[in-house]
mmCIF file of C-alpha atoms in Angstrom:
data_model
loop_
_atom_site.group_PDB
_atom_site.id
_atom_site.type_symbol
_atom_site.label_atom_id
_atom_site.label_comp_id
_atom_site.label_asym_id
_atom_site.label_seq_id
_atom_site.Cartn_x
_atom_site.Cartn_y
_atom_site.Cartn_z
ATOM 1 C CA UNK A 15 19.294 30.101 -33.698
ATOM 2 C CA UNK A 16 17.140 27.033 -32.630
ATOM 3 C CA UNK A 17 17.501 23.381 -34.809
ATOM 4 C CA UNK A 18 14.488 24.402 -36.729
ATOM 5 C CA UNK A 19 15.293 27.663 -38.265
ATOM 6 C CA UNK A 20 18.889 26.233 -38.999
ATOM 7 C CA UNK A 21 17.083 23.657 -40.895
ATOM 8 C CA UNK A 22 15.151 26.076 -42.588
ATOM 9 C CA UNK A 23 18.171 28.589 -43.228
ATOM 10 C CA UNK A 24 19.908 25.156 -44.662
ATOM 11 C CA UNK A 25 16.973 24.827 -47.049
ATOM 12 C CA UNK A 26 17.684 27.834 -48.204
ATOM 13 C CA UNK A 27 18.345 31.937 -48.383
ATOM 14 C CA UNK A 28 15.284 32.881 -49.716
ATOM 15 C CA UNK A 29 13.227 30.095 -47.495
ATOM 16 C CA UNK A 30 14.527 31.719 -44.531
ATOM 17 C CA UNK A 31 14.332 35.196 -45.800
ATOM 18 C CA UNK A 32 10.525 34.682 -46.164
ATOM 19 C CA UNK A 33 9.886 33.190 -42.747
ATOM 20 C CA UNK A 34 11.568 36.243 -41.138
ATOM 21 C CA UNK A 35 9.526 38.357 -43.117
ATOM 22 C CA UNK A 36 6.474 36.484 -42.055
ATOM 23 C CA UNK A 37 7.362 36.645 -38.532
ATOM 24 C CA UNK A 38 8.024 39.972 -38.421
ATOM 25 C CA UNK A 39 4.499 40.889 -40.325
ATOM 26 C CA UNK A 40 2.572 38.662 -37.957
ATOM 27 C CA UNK A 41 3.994 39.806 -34.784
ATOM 28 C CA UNK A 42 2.804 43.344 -35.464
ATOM 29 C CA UNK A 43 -0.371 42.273 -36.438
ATOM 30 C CA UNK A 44 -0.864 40.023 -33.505
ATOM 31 C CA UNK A 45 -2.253 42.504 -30.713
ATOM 32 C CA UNK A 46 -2.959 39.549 -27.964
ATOM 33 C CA UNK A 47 -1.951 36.090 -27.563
ATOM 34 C CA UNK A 48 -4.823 33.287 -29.821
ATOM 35 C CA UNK A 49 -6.637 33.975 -32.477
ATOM 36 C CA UNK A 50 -6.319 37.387 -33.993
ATOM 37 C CA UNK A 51 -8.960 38.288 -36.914
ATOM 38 C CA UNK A 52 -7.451 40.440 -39.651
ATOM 39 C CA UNK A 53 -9.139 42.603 -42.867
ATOM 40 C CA UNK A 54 -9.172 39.238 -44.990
ATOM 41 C CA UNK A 55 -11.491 37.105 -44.871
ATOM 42 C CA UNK A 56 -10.875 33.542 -43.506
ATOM 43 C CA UNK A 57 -7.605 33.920 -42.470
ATOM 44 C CA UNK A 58 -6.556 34.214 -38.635
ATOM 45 C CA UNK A 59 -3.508 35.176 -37.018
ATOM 46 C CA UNK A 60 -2.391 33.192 -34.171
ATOM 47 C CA UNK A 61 0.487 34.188 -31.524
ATOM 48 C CA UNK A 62 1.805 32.582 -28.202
ATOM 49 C CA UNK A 63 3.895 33.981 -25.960
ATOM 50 C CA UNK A 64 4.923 30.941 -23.709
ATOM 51 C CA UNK A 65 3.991 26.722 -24.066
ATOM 52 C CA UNK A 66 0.085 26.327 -23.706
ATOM 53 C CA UNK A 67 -1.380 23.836 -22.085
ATOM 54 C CA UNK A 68 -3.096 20.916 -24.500
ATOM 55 C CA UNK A 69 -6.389 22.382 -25.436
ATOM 56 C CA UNK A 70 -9.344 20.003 -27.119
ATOM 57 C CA UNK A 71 -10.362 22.070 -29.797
ATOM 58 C CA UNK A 72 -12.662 21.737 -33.050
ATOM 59 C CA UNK A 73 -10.314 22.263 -36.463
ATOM 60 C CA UNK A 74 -12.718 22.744 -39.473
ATOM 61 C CA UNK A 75 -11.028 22.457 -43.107
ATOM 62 C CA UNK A 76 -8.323 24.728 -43.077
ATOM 63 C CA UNK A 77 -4.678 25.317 -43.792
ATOM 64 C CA UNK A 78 -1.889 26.260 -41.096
ATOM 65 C CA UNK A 79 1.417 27.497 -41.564
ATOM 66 C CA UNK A 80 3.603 28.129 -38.643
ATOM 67 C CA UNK A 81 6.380 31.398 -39.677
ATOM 68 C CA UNK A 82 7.796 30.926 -35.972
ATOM 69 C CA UNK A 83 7.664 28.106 -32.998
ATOM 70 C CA UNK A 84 6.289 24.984 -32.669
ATOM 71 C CA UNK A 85 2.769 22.947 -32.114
ATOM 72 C CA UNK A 86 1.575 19.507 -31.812
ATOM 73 C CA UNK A 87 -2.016 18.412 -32.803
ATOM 74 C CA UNK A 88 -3.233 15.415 -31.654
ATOM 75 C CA UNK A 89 -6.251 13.129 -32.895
ATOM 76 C CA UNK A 90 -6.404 9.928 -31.491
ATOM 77 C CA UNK A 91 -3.269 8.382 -30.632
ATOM 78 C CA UNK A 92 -1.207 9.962 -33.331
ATOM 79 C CA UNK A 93 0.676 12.987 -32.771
ATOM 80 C CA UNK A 94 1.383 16.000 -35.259
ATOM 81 C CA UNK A 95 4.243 18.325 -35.476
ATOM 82 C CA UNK A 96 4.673 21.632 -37.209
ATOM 83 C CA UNK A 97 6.940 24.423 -37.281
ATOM 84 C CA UNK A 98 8.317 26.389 -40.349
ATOM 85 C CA UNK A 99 9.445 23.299 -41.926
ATOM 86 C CA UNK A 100 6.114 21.590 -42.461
ATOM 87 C CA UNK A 101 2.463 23.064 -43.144
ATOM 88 C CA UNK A 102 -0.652 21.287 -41.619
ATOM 89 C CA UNK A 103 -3.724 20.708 -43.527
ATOM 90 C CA UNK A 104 -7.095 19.677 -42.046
ATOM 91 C CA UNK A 105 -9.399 18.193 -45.039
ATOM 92 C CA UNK A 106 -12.500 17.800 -42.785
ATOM 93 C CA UNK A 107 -13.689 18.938 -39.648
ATOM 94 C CA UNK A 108 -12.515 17.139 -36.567
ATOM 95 C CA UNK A 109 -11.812 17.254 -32.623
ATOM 96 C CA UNK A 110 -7.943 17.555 -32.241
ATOM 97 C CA UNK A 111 -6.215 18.537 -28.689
ATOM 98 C CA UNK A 112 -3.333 21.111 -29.638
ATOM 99 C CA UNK A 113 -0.508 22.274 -28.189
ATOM 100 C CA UNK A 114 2.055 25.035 -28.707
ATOM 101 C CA UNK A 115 5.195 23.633 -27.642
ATOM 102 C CA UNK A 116 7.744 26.345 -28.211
ATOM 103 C CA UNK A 117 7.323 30.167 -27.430
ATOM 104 C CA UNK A 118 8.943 32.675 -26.000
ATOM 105 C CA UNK A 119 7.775 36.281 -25.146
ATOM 106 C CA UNK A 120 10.760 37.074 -27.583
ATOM 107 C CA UNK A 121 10.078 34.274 -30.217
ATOM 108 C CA UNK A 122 6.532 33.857 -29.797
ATOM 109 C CA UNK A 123 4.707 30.914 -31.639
ATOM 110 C CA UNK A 124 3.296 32.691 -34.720
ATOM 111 C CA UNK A 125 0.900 30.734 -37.450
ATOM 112 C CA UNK A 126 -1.151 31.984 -40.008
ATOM 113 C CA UNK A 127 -4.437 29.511 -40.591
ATOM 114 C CA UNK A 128 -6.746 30.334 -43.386
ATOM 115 C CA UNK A 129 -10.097 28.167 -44.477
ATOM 116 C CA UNK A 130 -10.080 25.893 -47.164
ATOM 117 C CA UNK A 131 -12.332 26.729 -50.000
ATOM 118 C CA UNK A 132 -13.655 23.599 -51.094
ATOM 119 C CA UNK A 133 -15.399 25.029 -54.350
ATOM 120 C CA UNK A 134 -11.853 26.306 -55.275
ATOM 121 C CA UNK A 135 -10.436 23.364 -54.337
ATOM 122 C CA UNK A 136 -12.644 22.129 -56.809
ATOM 123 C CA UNK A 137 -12.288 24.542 -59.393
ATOM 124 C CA UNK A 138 -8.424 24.146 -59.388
ATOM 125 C CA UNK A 139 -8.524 20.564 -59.695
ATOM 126 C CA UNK A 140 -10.185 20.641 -62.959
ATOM 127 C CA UNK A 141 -7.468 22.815 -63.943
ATOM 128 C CA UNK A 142 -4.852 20.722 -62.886
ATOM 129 C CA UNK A 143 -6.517 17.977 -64.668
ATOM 130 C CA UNK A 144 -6.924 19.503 -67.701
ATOM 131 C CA UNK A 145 -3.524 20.121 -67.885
ATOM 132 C CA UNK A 146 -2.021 17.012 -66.405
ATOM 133 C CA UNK A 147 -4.725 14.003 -66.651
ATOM 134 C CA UNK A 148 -1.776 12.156 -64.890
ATOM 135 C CA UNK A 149 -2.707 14.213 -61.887
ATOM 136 C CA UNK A 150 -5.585 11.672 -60.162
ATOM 137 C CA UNK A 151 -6.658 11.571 -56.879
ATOM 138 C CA UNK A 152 -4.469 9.376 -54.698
ATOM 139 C CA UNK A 153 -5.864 6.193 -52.738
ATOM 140 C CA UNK A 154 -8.810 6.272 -50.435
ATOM 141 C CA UNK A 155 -8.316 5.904 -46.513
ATOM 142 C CA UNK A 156 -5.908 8.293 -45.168
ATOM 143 C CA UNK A 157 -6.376 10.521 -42.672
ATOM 144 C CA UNK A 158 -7.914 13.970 -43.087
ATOM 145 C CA UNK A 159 -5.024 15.531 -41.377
ATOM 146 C CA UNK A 160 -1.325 15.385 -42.434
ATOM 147 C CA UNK A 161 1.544 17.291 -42.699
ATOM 148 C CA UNK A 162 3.423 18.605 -45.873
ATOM 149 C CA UNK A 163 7.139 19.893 -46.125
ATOM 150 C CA UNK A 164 7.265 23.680 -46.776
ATOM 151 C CA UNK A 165 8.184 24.958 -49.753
ATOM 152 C CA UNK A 166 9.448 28.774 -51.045
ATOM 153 C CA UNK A 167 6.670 29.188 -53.910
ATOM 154 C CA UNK A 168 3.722 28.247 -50.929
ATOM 155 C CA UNK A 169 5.642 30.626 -48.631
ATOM 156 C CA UNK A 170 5.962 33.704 -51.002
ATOM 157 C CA UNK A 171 2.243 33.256 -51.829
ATOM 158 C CA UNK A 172 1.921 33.249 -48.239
ATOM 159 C CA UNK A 173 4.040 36.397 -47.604
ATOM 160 C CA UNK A 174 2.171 38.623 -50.648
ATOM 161 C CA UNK A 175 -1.244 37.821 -48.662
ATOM 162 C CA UNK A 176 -0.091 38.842 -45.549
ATOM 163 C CA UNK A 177 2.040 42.172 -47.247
ATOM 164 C CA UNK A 178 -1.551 42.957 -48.667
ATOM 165 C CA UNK A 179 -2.550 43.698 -44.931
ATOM 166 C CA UNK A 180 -0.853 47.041 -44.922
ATOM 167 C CA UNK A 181 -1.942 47.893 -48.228
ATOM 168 C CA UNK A 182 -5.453 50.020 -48.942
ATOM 169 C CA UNK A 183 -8.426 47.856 -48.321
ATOM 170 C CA UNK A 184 -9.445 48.222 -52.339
ATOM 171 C CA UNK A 185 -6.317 47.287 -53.315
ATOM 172 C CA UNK A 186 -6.286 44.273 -50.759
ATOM 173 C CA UNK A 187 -9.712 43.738 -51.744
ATOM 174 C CA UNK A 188 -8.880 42.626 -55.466
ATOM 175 C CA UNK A 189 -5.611 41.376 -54.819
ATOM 176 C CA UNK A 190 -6.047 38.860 -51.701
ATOM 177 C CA UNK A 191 -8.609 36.199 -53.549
ATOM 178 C CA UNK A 192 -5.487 36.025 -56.313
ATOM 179 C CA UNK A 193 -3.126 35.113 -53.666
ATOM 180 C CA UNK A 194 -5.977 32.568 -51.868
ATOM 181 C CA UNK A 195 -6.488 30.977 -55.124
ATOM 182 C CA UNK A 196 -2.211 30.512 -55.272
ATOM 183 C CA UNK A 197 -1.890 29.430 -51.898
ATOM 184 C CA UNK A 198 -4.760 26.766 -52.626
ATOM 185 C CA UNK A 199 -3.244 25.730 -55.856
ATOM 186 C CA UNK A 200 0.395 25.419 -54.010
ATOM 187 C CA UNK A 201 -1.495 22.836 -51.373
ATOM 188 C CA UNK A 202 -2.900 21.010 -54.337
ATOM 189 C CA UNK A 203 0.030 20.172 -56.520
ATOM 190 C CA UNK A 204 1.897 19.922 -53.509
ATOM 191 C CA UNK A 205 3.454 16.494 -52.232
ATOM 192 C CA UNK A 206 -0.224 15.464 -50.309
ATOM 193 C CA UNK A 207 -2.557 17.411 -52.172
ATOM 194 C CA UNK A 208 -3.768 14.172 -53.596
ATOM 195 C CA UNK A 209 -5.739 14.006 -50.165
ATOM 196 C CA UNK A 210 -7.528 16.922 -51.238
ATOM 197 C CA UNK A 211 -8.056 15.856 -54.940
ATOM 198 C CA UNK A 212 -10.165 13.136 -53.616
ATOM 199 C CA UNK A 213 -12.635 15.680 -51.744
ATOM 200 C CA UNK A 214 -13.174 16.821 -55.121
ATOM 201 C CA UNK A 215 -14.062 13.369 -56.562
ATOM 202 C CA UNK A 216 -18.051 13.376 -57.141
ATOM 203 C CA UNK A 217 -19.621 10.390 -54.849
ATOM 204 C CA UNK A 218 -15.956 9.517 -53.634
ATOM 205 C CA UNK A 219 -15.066 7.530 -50.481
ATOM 206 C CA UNK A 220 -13.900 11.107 -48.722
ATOM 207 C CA UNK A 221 -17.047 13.036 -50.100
ATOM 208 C CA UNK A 222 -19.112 9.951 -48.541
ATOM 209 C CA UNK A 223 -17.243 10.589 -44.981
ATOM 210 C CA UNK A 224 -17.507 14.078 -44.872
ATOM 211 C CA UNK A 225 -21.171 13.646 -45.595
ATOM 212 C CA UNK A 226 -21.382 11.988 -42.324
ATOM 213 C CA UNK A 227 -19.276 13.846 -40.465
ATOM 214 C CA UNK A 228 -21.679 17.331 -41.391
ATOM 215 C CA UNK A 229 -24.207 14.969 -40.563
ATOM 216 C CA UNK A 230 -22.551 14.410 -37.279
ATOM 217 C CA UNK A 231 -21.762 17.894 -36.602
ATOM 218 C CA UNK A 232 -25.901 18.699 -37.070
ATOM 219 C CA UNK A 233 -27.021 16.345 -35.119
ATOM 220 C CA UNK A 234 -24.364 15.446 -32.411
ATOM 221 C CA UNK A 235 -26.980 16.616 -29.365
ATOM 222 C CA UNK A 236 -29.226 13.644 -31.027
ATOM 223 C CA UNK A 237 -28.927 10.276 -30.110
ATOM 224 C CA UNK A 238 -26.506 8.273 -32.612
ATOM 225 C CA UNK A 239 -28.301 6.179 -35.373
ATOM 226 C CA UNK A 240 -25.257 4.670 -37.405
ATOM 227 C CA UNK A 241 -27.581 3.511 -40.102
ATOM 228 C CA UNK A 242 -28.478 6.967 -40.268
ATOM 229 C CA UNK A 243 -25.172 8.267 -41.122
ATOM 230 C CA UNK A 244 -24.252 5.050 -43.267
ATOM 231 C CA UNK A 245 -27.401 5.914 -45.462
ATOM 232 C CA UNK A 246 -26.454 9.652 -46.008
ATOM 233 C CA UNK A 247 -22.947 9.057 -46.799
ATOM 234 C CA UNK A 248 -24.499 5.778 -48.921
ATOM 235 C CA UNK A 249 -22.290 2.928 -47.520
ATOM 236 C CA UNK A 250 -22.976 -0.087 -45.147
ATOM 237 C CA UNK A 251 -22.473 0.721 -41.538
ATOM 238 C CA UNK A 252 -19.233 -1.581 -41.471
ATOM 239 C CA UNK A 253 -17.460 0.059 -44.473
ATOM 240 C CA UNK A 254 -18.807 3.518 -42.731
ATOM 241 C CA UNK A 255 -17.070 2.782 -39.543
ATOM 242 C CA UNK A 256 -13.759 1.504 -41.682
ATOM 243 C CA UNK A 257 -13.605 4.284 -43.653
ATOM 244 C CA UNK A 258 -14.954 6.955 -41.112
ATOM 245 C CA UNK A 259 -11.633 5.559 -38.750
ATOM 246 C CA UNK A 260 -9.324 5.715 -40.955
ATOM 247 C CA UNK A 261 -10.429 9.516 -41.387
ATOM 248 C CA UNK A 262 -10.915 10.285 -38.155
ATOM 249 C CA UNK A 263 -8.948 8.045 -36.166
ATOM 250 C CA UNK A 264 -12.075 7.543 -34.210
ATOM 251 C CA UNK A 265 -15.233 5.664 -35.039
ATOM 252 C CA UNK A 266 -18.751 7.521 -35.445
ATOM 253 C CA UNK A 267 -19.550 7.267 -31.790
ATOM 254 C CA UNK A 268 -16.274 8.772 -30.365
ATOM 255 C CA UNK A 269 -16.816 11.080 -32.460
ATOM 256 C CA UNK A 270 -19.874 12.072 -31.372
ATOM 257 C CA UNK A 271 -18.628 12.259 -28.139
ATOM 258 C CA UNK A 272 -15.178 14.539 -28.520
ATOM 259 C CA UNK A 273 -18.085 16.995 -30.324
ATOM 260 C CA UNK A 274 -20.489 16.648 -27.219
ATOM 261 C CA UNK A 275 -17.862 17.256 -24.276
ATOM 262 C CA UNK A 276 -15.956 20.757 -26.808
ATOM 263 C CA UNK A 277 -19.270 22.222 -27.036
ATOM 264 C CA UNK A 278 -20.277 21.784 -23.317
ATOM 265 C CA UNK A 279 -16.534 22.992 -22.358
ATOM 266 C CA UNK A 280 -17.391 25.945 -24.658
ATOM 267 C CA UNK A 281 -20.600 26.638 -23.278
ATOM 268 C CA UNK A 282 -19.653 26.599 -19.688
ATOM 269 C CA UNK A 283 -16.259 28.790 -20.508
ATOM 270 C CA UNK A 284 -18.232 31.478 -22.899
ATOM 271 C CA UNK A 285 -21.696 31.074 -21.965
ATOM 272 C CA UNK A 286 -21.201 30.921 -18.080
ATOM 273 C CA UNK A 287 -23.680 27.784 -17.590
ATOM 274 C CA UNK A 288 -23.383 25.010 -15.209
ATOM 275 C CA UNK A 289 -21.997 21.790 -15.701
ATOM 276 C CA UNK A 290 -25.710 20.017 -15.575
ATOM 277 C CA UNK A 291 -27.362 22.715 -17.657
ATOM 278 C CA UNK A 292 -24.484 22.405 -20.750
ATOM 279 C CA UNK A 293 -24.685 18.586 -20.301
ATOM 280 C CA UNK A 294 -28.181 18.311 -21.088
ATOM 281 C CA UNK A 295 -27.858 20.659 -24.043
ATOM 282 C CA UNK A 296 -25.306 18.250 -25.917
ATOM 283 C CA UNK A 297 -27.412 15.315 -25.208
ATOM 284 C CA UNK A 298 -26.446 13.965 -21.737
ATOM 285 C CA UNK A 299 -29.360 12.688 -19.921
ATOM 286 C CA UNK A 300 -26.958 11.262 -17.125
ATOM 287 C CA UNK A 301 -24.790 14.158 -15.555
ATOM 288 C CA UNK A 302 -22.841 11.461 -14.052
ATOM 289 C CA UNK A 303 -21.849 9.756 -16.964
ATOM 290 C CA UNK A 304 -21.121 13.676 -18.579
ATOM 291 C CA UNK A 305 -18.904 13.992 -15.404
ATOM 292 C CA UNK A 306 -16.644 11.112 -15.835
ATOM 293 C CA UNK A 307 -16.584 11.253 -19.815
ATOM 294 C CA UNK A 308 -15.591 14.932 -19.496
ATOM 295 C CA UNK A 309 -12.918 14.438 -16.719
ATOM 296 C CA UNK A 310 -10.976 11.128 -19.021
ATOM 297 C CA UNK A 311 -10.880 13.540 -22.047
ATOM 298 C CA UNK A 312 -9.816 17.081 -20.555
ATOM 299 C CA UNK A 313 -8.183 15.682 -17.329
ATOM 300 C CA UNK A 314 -10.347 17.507 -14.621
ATOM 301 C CA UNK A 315 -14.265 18.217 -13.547
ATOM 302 C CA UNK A 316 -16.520 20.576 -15.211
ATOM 303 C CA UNK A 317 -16.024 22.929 -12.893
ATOM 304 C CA UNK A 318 -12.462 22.654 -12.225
ATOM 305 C CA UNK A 319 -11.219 22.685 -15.510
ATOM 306 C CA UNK A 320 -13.080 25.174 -16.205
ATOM 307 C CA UNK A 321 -11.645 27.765 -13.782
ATOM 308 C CA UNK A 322 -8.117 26.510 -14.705
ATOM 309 C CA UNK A 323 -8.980 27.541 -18.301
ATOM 310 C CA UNK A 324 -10.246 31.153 -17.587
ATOM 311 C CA UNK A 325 -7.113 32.010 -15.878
ATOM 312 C CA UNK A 326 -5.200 31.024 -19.266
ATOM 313 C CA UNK A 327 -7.501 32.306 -21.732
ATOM 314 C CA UNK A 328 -5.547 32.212 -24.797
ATOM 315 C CA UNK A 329 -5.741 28.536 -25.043
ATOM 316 C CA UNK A 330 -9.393 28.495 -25.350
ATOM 317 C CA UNK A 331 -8.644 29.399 -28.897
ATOM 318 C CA UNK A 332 -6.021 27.782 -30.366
ATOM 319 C CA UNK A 333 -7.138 26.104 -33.491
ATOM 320 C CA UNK A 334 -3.884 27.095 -35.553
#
């Protein structure tokens, strides 16, 4: 048994109990290695049989929880860990580089990811609130990506979604938004949900950012205006590129940039277009400059990396 499980079994019984259940559940239901869709909606499946390579990848809002294995996810300069000891949450959309880092054809990597909702994110919080007006949103700045330990109540809300798989669709039908709404609520109370309390804050400093960042995400082919974004997320553009770094771990114009070079990766890898041809379409007008920007973030040429992807496929979808 590796450290991590021990940890986990050390935790406790019933901790353990449910991760092996998990596993077990996901591995059948995991017919190929990435992303696997399944009957409810917004949640994936992911499975990996052996290490992947580090993949730049686009995470939107969502909520990962690894039953078996190991990943990294990295944005910036700061590196992420999680296994069946901690969950990660993504709070807004951003360009992260991940990595599965332990898998075995025997013990694949195995993660569940599911969408945040932010209107129930929303709708929980005033619950919460009502309850417990002691439960405010925490101080602005942090990142929109942390990590949170796992506990048994998240992980049995977890497990009764995933049991509903191999129930009757009607039955699954009614029963899966009750779990969602748990699993959201366990996130929210839970040790960092404060991060997410603040998304829910009219006119708050995260609302502001993620204003800009959809803006961003619109627009990216476009040349970059910073007073642009700074008036729709309503701040000056030097408290927009504080705040937006301390989100992101980037400023506005990296960014930018991480979103140009993904969707001309993806373009070239799903769409079968040539290096010059995807460049112009995310707003290169220099195919040199596309060149050397694309080789510093994903280590190769265009073309190269390209046909060193295709031969792994699995880790051109790995957000999870």
């Amino acid at each position: 048994m590796n450290d991590k499980v021990s940890l986990l079994s050390s935790a406790g019984p019933g901790l353990e109990a449910q991760r092996a259940e998990l596993a077990d559940r996901i591995a059948r239901r995991t017919v190929h290695e990435g992303m696997n869709e399944c009957s409810i909606r917004g949640v994936g499946l992911l499975r990996f049989d052996s290490p992947s390579q580090p993949t730049p990848t686009v995470y939107e809002p969502s909520l990962c929880i690894v039953v078996q294995g190991r990943k990294i996810a990295q944005l910036g300069e700061e590196t992420y860990t999680y296994d069946p000891l901690h969950y990660l949450v993504v709070s807004m959309t951003l360009p992260i580089v991940g990595q599965v880092i332990q898998a075995t054809p025997d013990k694949p990597y195995l993660c569940l990811r599911l969408n945040i909702d932010p209107a129930l994110i929303g709708e929980l919080q005033q619950q919460v609130a009502a309850a417990d007006p002691s439960a405010a949103p925490g101080e602005p700045g942090g990142r929109a990506l942390y990590l949170a330990r796992t506990s048994a109540p998240l992980l049995d809300a977890v497990l009764r979604l995933v049991r509903l798989l191999d129930t009757p669709k009607d039955e699954a039908a009614v029963l899966a938004p009750l779990a969602l709404r748990e699993i959201h609520y366990r996130v929210l109370v839970g040790e960092l949900g404060h991060r997410l309390r603040e998304l829910c804050v009219l006119d708050s400093q995260a609302q502001r950012i993620a204003r800009a960042i959809e803006l961003l995400k619109q627009r990216f082919h476009e040349p970059l205006r910073v007073e642009t974004l700074a008036e729709a997320a309503h701040m000056s553009t030097s408290t927009l590129h504080h705040r937006f770094k301390a989100a992101t771990s980037m400023s506005p114009l990296q960014y930018q940039k991480r979103l140009r070079l993904q969707e001309a990766r993806r373009l070239m890898l799903l769409e079968d277009i040539e290096a010059a041809v995807a460049a112009h379409r995310v707003g290169y007008e220099s195919p040199s400059q596309f060149t050397r920007e694309y080789r510093r973030l994903f280590g190769a040429p265009p073309r190269q990396d390209v046909l060193a992807t295709r031969q792994q496929a699995p880790a051109v979808a790995n957000a999870g």
